Amino acid sequence: MKFASLGSGSSGNATVIACGDVVLLVDCGFGIKDTERRLARLGLEAKDISAIVVTHEHSDHIKGVAPLARKYKMPVYMTRGTFLAREYGNIPSLHLIENYQPFSIAHLTITPVAVPHDAREPAQYTITSPDYGVLGVLTDLGYITPHVVEAYLTCDALLVEANHDLDMLARGPYPYSLRQRVASNWGHLNNQQTANLLSQLPLLNLQHLVVGHISQKNNTVELAAKSIDNILPEPVLNRIHYACQDEGFDWLAITPKK
């Protein structure tokens, strides 16, 4: 199993997970042509995508989902609340997730995780392969709940957000109402919150730790790393990656479980 990102940040998000002949796209916050260009960088074409799994209805995660699904007849999975939150137009093969119940796509088990975010029925996900273990995708949440910690305890690889630095957000260009929204319990994790979450996880089990959804206006990789690196065991410092908005991150391979 391997995973990569087409882009990670407030202007667009999409994570690609490949395992055998299954290729999943978690979110698609880019237009069709931009998505196709970004996929080509990873050696993929849009027709290679087996399904799109959606976290929530905000445009930086949903922009390209319905157009891509229509053009390439891709199945789309999302919660009922996410579907009802906006008008998508026709989605040829829509699968609604009910009550955060796990579901399967071929040999992969996808487990939705309820998170606090200002969307109608947001979900983050863990993706489990019988051979390669658990990959966690965790962005777009305002605070860490016990349920979230429990859901990500068994990860072999993890993509987690560190969206903003509190001082940069307070001094930044966003209007007051937006600053309040981002920093609220229904917004995004700041660097310290992400470090706190990681301190509660068995980090030595992680083959890869990716920090993403870093705001271009309210954070920097250097500030995120300053908060997070301090709590990481020495071996994990060699396994941490920071995703960017323009290029996301390249393929990272998860080795088979023994």
Short mmCIF file of N, CA and C in Angstrom, two decimals, residues 141-142 161-166 182-183 188-195 219:
data_model
loop_
_atom_site.label_atom_id
_atom_site.label_comp_id
_atom_site.label_asym_id
_atom_site.label_seq_id
_atom_site.Cartn_x
_atom_site.Cartn_y
_atom_site.Cartn_z
N LEU A 141 -10.63 19.34 11.68
CA LEU A 141 -11.34 19.18 12.95
C LEU A 141 -10.84 20.25 13.90
N GLY A 142 -11.74 20.66 14.80
CA GLY A 142 -11.43 21.80 15.66
C GLY A 142 -10.76 21.44 16.97
N GLU A 161 -3.53 17.02 10.17
CA GLU A 161 -3.39 18.45 9.91
C GLU A 161 -2.72 19.20 11.06
N ALA A 162 -1.96 20.22 10.69
CA ALA A 162 -1.52 21.26 11.61
C ALA A 162 -1.80 22.56 10.86
N ASN A 163 -3.01 23.06 10.99
CA ASN A 163 -3.49 24.09 10.08
C ASN A 163 -2.90 25.46 10.34
N HIS A 164 -2.83 25.85 11.61
CA HIS A 164 -2.44 27.23 11.85
C HIS A 164 -1.59 27.40 13.11
N ASP A 165 -0.84 28.47 13.10
CA ASP A 165 -0.13 28.95 14.28
C ASP A 165 -0.99 30.04 14.90
N LEU A 166 -1.24 29.96 16.19
CA LEU A 166 -2.18 30.89 16.83
C LEU A 166 -1.74 32.34 16.70
N VAL A 182 -11.79 29.66 12.43
CA VAL A 182 -10.67 28.74 12.26
C VAL A 182 -10.17 28.23 13.62
N ALA A 183 -10.13 29.11 14.60
CA ALA A 183 -9.57 28.75 15.91
C ALA A 183 -10.58 28.08 16.83
N HIS A 188 -10.18 24.27 12.84
CA HIS A 188 -9.02 23.46 12.47
C HIS A 188 -8.04 23.35 13.63
N LEU A 189 -7.21 22.31 13.59
CA LEU A 189 -6.20 22.12 14.63
C LEU A 189 -5.05 23.11 14.44
N ASN A 190 -4.63 23.72 15.56
CA ASN A 190 -3.41 24.50 15.52
C ASN A 190 -2.21 23.60 15.82
N ASN A 191 -1.01 24.15 15.71
CA ASN A 191 0.20 23.34 15.86
C ASN A 191 0.27 22.65 17.21
N GLN A 192 -0.10 23.36 18.27
CA GLN A 192 -0.03 22.78 19.61
C GLN A 192 -1.04 21.65 19.79
N GLN A 193 -2.23 21.82 19.21
CA GLN A 193 -3.23 20.75 19.30
C GLN A 193 -2.76 19.49 18.58
N THR A 194 -2.12 19.68 17.44
CA THR A 194 -1.61 18.53 16.70
C THR A 194 -0.53 17.82 17.50
N ALA A 195 0.36 18.60 18.11
CA ALA A 195 1.40 18.00 18.95
C ALA A 195 0.78 17.25 20.11
N ASN A 219 0.31 29.88 8.86
CA ASN A 219 1.25 28.91 9.40
C ASN A 219 2.43 28.79 8.45
#
